[in-house]
PDB file of C-alpha atoms in Angstrom:
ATOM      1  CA  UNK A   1      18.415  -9.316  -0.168  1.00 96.00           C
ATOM      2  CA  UNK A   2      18.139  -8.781   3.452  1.00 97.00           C
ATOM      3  CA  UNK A   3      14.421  -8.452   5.235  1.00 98.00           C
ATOM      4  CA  UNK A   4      13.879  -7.295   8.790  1.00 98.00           C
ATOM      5  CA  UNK A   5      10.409  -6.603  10.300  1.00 98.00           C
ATOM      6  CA  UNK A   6      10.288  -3.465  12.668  1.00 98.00           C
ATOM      7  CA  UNK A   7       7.875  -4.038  15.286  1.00 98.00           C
ATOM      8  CA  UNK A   8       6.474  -1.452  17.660  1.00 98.00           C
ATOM      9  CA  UNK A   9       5.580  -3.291  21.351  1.00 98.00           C
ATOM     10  CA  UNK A  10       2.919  -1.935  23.285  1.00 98.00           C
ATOM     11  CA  UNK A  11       4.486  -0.667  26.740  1.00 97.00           C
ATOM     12  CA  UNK A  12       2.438  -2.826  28.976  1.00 97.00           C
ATOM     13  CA  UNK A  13       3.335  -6.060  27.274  1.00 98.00           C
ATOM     14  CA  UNK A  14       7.061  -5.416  26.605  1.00 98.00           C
ATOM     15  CA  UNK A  15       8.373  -6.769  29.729  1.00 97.00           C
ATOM     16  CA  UNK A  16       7.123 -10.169  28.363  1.00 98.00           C
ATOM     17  CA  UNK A  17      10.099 -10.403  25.454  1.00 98.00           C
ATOM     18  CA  UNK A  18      12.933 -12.005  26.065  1.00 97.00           C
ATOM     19  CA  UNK A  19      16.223  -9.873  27.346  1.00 94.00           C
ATOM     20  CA  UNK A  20      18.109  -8.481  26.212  1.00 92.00           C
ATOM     21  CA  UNK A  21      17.426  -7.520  23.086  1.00 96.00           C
ATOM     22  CA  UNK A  22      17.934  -3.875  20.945  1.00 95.00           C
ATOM     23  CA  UNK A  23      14.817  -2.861  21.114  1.00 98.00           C
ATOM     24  CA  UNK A  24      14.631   1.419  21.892  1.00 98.00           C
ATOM     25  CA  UNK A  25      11.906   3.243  23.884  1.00 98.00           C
ATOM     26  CA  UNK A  26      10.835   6.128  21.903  1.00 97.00           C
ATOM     27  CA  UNK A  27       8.888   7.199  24.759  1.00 97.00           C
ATOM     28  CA  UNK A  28       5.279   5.659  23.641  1.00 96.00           C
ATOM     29  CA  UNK A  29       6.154   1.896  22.612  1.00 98.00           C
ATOM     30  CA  UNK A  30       9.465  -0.504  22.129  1.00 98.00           C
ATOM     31  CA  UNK A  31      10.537  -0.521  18.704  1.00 98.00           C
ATOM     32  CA  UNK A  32      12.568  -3.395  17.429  1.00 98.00           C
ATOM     33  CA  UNK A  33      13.615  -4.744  14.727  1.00 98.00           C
ATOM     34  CA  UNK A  34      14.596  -8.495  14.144  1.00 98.00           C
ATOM     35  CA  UNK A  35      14.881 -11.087  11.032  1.00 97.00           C
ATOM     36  CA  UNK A  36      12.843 -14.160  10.730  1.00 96.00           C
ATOM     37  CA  UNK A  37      15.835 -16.340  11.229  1.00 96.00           C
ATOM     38  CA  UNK A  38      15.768 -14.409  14.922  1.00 97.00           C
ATOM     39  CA  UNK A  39      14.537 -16.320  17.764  1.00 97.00           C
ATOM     40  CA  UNK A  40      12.726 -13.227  18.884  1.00 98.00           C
ATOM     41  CA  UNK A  41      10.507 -13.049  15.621  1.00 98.00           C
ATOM     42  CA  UNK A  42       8.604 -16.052  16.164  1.00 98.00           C
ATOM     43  CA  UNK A  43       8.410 -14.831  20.418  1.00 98.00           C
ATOM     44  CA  UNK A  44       6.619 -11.939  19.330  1.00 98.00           C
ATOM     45  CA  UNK A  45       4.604 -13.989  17.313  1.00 98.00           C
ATOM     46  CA  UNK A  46       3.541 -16.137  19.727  1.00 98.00           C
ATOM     47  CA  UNK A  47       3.355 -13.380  22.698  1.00 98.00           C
ATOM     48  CA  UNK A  48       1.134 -11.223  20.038  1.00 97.00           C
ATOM     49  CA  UNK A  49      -1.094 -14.692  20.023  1.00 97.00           C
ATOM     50  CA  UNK A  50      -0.871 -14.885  23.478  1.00 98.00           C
ATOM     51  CA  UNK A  51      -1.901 -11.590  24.820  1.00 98.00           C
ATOM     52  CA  UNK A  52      -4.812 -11.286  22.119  1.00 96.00           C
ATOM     53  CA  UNK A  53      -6.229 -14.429  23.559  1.00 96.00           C
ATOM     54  CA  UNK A  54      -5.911 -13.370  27.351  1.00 97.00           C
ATOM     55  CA  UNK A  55      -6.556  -9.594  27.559  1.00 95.00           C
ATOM     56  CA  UNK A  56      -8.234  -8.845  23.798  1.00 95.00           C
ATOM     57  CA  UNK A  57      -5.244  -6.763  22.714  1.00 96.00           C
ATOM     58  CA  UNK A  58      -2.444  -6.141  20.826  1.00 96.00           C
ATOM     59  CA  UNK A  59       1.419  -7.303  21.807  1.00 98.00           C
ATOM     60  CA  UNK A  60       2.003  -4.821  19.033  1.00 98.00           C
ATOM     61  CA  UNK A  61       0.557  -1.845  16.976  1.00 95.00           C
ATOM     62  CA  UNK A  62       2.777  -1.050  14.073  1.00 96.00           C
ATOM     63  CA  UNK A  63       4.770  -3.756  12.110  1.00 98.00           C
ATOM     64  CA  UNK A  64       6.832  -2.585   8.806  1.00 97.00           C
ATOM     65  CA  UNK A  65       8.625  -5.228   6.585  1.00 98.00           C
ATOM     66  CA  UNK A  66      12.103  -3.572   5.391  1.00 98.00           C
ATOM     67  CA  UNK A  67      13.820  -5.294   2.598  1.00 98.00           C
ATOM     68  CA  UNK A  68      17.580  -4.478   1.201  1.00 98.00           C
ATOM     69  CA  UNK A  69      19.133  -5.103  -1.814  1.00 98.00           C
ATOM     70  CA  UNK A  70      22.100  -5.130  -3.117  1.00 97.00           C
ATOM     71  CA  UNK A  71      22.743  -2.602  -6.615  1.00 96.00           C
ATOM     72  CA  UNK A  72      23.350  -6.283  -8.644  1.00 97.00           C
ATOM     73  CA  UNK A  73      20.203  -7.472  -7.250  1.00 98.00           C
ATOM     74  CA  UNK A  74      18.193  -4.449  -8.348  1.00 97.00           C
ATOM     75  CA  UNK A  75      19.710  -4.081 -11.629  1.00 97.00           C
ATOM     76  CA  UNK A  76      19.147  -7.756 -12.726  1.00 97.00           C
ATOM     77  CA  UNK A  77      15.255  -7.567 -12.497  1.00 98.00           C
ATOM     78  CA  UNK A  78      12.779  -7.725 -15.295  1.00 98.00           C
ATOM     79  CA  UNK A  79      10.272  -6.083 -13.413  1.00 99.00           C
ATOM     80  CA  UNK A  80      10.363  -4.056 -10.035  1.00 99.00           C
ATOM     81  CA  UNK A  81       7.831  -3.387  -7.212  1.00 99.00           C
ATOM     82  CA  UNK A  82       7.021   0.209  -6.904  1.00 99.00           C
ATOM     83  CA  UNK A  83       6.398   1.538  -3.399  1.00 98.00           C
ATOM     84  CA  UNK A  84       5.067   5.059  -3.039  1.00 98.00           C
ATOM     85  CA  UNK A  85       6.830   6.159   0.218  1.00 97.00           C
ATOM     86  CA  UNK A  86       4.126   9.288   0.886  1.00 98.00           C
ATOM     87  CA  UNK A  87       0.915   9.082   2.116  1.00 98.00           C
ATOM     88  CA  UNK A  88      -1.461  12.036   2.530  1.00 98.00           C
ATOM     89  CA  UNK A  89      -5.215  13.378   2.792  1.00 97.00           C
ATOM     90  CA  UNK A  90      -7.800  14.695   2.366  1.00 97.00           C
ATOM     91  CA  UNK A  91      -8.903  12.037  -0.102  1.00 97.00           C
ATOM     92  CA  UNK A  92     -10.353  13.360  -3.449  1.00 97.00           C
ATOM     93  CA  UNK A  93     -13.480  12.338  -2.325  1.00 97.00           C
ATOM     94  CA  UNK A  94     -13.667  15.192   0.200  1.00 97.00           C
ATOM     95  CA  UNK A  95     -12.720  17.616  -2.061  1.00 96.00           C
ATOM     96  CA  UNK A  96     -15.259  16.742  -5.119  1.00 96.00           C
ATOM     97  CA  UNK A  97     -13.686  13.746  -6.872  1.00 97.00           C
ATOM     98  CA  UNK A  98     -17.166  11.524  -7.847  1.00 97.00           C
ATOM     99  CA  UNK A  99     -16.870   8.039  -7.868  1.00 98.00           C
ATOM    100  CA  UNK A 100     -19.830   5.236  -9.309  1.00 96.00           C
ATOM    101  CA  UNK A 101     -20.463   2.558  -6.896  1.00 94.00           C
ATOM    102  CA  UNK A 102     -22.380   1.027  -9.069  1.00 95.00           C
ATOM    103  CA  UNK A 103     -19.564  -0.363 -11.258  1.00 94.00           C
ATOM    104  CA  UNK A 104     -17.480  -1.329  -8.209  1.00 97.00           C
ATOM    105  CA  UNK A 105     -17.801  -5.142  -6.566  1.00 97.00           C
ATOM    106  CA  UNK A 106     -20.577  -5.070  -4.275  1.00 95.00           C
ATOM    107  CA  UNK A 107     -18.845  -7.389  -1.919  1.00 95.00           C
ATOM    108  CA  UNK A 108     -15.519  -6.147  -1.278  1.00 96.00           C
ATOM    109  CA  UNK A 109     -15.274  -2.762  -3.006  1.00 96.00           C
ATOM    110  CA  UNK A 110     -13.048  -2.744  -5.326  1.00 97.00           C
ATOM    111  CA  UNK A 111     -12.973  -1.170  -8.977  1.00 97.00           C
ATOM    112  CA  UNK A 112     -15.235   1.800  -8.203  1.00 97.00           C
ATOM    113  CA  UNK A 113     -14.828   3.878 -11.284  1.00 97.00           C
ATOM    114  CA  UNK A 114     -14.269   7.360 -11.237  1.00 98.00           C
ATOM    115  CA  UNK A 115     -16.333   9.911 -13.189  1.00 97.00           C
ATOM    116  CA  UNK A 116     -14.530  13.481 -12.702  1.00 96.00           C
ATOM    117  CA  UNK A 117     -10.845  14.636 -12.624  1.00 96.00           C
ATOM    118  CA  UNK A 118      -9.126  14.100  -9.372  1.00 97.00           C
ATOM    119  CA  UNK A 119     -10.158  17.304  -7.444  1.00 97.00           C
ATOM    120  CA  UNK A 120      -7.630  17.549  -4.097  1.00 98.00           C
ATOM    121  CA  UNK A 121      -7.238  20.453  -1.914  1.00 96.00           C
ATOM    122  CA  UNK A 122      -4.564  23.436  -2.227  1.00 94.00           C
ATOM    123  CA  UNK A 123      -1.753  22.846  -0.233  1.00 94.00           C
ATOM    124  CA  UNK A 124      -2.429  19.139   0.768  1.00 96.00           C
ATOM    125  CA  UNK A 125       0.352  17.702  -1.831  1.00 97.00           C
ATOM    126  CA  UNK A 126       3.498  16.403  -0.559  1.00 97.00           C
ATOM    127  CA  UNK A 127       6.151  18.587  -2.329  1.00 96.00           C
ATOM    128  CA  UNK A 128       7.164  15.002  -3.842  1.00 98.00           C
ATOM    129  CA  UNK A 129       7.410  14.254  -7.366  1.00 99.00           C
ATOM    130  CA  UNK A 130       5.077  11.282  -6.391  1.00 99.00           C
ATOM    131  CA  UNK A 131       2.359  10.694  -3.431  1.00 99.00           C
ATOM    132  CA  UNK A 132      -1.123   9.131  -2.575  1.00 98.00           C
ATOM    133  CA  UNK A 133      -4.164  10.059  -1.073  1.00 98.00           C
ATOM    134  CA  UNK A 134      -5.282   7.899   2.087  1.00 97.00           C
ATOM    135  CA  UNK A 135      -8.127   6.462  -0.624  1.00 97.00           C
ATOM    136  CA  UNK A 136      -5.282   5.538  -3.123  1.00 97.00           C
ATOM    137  CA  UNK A 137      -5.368   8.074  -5.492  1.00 98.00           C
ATOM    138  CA  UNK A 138      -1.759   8.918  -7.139  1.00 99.00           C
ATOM    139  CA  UNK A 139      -0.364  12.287  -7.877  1.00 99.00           C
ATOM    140  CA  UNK A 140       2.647  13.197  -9.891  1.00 99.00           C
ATOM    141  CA  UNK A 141       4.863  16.571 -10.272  1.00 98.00           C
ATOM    142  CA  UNK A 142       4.718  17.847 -13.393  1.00 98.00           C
ATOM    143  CA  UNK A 143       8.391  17.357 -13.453  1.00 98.00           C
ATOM    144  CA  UNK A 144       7.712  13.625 -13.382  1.00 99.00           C
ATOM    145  CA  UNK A 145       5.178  13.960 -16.509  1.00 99.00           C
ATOM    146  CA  UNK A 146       7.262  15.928 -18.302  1.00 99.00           C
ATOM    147  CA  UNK A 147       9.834  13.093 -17.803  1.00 99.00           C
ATOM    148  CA  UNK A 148       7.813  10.294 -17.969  1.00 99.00           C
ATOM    149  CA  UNK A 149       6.564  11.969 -21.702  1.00 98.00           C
ATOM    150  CA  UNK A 150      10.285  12.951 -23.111  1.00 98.00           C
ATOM    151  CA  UNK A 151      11.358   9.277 -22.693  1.00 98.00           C
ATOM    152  CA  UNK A 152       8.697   8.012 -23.991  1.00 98.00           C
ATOM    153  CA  UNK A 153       7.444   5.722 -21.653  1.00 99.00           C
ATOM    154  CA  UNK A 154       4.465   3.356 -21.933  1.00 98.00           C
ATOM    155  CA  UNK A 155       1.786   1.910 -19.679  1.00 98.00           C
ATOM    156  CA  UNK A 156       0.325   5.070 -17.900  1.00 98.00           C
ATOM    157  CA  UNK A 157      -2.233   7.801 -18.485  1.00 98.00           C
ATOM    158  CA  UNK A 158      -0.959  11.330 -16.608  1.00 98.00           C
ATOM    159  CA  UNK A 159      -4.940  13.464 -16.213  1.00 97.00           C
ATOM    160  CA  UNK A 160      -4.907  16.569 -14.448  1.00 97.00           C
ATOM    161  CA  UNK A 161      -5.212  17.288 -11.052  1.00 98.00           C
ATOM    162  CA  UNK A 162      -7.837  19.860 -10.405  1.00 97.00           C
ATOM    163  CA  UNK A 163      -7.699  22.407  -6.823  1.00 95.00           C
ATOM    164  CA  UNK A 164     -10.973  23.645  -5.432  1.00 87.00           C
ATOM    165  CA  UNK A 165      -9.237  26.892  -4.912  1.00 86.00           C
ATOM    166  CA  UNK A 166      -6.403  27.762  -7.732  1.00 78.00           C
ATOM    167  CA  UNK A 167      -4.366  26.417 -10.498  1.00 82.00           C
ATOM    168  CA  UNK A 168      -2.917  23.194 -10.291  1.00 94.00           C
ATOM    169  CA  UNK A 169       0.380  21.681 -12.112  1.00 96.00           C
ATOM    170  CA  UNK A 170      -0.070  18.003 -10.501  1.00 98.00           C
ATOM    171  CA  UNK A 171      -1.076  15.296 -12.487  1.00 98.00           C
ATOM    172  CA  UNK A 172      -3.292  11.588 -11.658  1.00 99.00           C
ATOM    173  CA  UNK A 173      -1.039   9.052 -12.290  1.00 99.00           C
ATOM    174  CA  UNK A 174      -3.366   5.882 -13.717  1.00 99.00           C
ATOM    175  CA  UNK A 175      -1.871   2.836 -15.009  1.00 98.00           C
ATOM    176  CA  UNK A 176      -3.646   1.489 -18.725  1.00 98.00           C
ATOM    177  CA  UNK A 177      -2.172  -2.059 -17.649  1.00 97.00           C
ATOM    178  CA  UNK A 178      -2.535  -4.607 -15.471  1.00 98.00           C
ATOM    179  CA  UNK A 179      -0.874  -7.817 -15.077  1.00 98.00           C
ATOM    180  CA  UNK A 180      -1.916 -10.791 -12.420  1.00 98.00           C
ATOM    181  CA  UNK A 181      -0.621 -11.858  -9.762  1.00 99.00           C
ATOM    182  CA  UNK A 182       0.185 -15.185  -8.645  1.00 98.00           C
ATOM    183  CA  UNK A 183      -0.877 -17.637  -5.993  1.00 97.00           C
ATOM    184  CA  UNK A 184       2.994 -17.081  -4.329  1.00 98.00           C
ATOM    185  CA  UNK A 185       1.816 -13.941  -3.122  1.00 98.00           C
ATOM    186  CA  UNK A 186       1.580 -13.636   0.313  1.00 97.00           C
ATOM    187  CA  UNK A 187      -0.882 -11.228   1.902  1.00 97.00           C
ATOM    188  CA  UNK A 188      -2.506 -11.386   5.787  1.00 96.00           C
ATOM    189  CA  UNK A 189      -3.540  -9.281   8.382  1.00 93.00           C
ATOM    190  CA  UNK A 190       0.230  -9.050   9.928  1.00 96.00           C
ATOM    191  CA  UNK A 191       3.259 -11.163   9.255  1.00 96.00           C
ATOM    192  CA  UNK A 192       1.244 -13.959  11.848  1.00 96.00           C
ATOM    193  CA  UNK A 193      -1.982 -13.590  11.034  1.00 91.00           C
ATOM    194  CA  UNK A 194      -2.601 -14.641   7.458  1.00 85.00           C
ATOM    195  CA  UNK A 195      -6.004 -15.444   7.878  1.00 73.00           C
ATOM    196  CA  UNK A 196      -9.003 -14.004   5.245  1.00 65.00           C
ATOM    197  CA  UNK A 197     -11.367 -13.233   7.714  1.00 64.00           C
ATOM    198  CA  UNK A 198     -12.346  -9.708   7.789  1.00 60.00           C
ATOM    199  CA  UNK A 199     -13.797  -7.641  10.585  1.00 59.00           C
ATOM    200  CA  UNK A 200     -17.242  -7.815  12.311  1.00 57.00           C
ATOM    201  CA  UNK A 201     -20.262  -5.463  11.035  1.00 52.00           C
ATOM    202  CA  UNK A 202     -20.470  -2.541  14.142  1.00 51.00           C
ATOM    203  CA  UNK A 203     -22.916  -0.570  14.672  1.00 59.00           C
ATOM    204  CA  UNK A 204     -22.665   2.148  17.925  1.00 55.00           C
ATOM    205  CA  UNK A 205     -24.029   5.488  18.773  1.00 63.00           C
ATOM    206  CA  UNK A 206     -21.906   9.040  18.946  1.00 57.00           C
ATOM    207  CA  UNK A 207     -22.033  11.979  21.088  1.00 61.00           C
ATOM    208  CA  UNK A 208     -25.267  13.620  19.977  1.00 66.00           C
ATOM    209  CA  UNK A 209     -26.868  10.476  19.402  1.00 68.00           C
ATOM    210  CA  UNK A 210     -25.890  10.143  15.959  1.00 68.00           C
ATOM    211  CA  UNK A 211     -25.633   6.043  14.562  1.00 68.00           C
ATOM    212  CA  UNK A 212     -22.679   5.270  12.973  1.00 59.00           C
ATOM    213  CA  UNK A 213     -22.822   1.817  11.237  1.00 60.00           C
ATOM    214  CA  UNK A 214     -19.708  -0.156   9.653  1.00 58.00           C
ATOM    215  CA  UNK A 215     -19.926  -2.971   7.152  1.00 69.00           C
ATOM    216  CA  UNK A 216     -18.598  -6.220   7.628  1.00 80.00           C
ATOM    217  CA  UNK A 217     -14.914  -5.851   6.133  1.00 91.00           C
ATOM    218  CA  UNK A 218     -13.580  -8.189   3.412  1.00 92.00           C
ATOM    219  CA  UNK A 219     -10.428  -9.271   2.968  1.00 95.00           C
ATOM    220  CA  UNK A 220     -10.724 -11.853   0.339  1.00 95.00           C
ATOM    221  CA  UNK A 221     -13.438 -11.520  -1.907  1.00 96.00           C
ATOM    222  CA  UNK A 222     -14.781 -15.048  -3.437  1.00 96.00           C
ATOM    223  CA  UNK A 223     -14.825 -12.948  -6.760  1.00 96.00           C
ATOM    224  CA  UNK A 224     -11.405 -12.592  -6.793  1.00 96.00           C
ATOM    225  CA  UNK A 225     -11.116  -8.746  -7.119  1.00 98.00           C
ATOM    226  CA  UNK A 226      -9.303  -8.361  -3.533  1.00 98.00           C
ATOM    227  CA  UNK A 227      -7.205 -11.101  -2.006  1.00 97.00           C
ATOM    228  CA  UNK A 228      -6.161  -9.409   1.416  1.00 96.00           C
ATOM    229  CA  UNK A 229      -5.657  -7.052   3.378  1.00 96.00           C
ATOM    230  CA  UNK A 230      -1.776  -6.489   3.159  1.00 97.00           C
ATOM    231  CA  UNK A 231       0.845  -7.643   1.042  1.00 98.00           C
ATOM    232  CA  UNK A 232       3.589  -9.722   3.011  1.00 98.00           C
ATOM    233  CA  UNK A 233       6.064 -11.330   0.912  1.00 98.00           C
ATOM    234  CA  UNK A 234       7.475  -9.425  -2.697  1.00 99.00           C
ATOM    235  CA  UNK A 235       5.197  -9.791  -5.280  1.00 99.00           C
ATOM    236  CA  UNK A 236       4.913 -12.502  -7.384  1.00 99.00           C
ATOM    237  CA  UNK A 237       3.063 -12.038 -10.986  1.00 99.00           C
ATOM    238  CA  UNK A 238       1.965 -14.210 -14.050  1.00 99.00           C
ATOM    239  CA  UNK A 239       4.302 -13.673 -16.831  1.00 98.00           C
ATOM    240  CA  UNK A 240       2.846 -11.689 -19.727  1.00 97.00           C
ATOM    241  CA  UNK A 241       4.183 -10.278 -23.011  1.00 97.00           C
ATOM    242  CA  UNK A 242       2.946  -7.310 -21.592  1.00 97.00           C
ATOM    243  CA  UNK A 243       5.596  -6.685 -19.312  1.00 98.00           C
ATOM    244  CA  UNK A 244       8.162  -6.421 -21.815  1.00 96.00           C
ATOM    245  CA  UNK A 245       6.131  -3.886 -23.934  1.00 98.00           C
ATOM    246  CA  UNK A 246       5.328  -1.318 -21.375  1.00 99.00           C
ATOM    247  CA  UNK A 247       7.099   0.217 -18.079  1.00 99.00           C
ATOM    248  CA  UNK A 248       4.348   0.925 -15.871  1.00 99.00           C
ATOM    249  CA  UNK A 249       1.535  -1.769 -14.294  1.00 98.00           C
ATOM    250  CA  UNK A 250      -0.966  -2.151 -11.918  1.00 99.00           C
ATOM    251  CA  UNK A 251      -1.873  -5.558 -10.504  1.00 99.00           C
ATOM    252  CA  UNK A 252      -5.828  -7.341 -11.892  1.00 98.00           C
ATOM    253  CA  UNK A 253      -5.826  -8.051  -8.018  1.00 98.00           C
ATOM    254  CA  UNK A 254      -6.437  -5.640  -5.425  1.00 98.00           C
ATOM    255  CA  UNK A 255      -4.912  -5.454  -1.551  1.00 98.00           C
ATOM    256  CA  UNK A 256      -6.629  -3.731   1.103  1.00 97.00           C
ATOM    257  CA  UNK A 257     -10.240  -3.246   2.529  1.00 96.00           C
ATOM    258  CA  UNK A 258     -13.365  -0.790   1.881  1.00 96.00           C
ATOM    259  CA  UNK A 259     -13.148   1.182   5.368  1.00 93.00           C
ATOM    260  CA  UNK A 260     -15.202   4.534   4.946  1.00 92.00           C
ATOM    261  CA  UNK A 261     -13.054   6.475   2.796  1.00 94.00           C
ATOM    262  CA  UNK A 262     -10.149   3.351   2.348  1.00 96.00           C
ATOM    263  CA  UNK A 263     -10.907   1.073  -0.943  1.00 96.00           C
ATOM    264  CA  UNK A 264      -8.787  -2.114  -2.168  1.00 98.00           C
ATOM    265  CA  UNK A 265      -5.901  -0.736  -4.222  1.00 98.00           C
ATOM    266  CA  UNK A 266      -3.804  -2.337  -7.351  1.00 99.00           C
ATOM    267  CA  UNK A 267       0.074  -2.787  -6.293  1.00 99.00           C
ATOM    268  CA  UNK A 268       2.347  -0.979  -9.111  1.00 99.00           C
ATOM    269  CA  UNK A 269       4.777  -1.964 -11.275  1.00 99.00           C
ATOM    270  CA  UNK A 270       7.763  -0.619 -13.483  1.00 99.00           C
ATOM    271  CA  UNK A 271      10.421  -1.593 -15.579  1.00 99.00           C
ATOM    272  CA  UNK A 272      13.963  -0.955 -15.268  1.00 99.00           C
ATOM    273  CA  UNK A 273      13.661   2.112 -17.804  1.00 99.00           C
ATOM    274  CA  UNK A 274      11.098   3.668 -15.652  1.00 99.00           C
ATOM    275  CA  UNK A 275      13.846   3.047 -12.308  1.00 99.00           C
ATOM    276  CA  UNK A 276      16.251   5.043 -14.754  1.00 98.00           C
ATOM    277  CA  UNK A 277      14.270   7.760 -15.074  1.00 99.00           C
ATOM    278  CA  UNK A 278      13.564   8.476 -11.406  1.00 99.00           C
ATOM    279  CA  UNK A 279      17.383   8.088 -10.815  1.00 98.00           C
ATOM    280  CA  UNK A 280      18.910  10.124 -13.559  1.00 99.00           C
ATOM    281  CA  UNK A 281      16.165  12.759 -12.764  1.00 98.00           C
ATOM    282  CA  UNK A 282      16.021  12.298  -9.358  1.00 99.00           C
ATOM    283  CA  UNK A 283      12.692  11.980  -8.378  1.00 99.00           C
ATOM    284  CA  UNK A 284      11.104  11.893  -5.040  1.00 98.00           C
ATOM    285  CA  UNK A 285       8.795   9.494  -3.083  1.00 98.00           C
ATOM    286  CA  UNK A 286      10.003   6.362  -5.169  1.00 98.00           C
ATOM    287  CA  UNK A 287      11.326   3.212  -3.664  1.00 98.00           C
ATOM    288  CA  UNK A 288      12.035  -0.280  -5.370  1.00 99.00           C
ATOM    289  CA  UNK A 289      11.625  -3.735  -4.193  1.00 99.00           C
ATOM    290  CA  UNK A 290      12.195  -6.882  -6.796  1.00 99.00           C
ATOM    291  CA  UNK A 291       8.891  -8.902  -8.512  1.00 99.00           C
ATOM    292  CA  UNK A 292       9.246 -12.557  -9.200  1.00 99.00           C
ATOM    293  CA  UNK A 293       7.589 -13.370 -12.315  1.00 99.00           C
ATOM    294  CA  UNK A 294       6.391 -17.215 -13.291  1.00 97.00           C
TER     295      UNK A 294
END
């Protein structure tokens, strides 16, 4: 496996790194990408440090961890990482999906349960066989259901997807298992900042005098229902019997922060089976990195 972080540099700070180096103006920031054993990703570590601590800002904006494996490497795991590549909105909860607060944590959010089908708007679905809502709610084609159902897969409940306007042939894709994950994990703020702290209650005025007031955001919740705000490292995960009985999982823990419409979200898991089917039926929106189970 080979991992590289890209990292997008804020224009005003860029002259700072060390030259030369490959990173490419795109005409709004400096976007590089380096591996840890790189001199450069510790620099922009340390110059990220830096210019937070002199000018209360950012050395960068955007960070994405990109990791590559070989077809050996992929093949030979018990149980892969699934990444849903497509992100869209508005959330259901904009267009009529209910949720109960009153069964979700009261500290950090998580494991709100929802009381309706998933109600989205007409037209806002990726033409993917796979995508989620900015709030973390997943959608499948009915191609993928139909798939998912003919192979007879296990570990996932497929509810329809209902449009405010119109019929809809999308389905919610909910996972009936979960499986924990282990202290190994790494989760943080950034790839340099894997602190727990989350951000400061706010509380400001808009124009036409309306108050807008934010929580205080948790990262890690004492509870144990969300453990931070991003996942770093590949997943790590308690081994179960489970995971050789089904091919679809969602984490016990949650990653992520409630932030207005955002709430902490499971990461997914799939066996090899399910990988199979999204190959041999070629389905959209998936990608793949390797669990460690202990």
């Amino acid at each position: 496996m080979k991992e590289t972080v890209e990292f997008r540099i804020f224009k005003d700070y860029y002259h700072l790194l060390s030259k030369p180096n490959n990173a490419k103006y795109n005409g709004v920031v400096y976007v590089i990408e380096v591996e840890k054993e790189d001199p450069l990703y510790n620099e922009i570590g340390r110059l990220n440090k830096s210019v937070k601590e002199k000018y209360s800002e950012y050395f960068f904006g955007y960070y994405s961890i990109k990791r590559k494996y070989s077809k050996k490497e992929l093949e030979g795991a018990t149980l892969l990482h699934l990444k849903i590549k497509t992100t869209f909105e508005p959330a259901g909860e904009e267009c009529g999906t209910m949720y109960d607060e009153v069964t979700a944590c009261a500290i950090c959010g998580a494991n709100r349960k929802q009381i309706n089908p998933l109600t989205l708007m007409k037209g806002s679905v990726p033409k993917k066989d796979i995508a989620r809502t900015i709030a973390g709610e997943v959608v499948v084609s009915e191609k993928f259901a139909a798939a998912f159902k003919q192979r007879g897969l296990k570990g996932a409940l497929l509810e329809p997807v209902v449009f405010k306007k119109g019929a809809s042939n999308y389905y919610q894709l909910i996972a009936s298992t979960e499986i924990e994950l282990s202290h190994h994990t790494v989760v943080g703020g950034d790839p340099f900042d894997l602190g727990i702290e989350g951000g400061e209650a706010l509380e400001f005025t808009v124009s036409g005098g309306y108050p807008v007031e934010f929580e205080k955001e948790v990262y890690k919740c004492p509870k144990g229902h969300t453990i931070g705000l991003n996942l770093l490292s590949e997943p790590y995960v308690l081994n179960s019997q489970l995971i050789g009985e089904y091919d679809f999982f969602a984490s016990k823990q949650k990653i992520g922060v409630k932030r207005g419409l955002l709430r902490p979200e499971p990461i997914y898991f799939c066996s090899q089976a399910f990988r199979k089917m999204i190959e041999e039926e070629k389905l959209s929106g998936f990608e793949f990195e390797i669990t460690h189970i202990e």
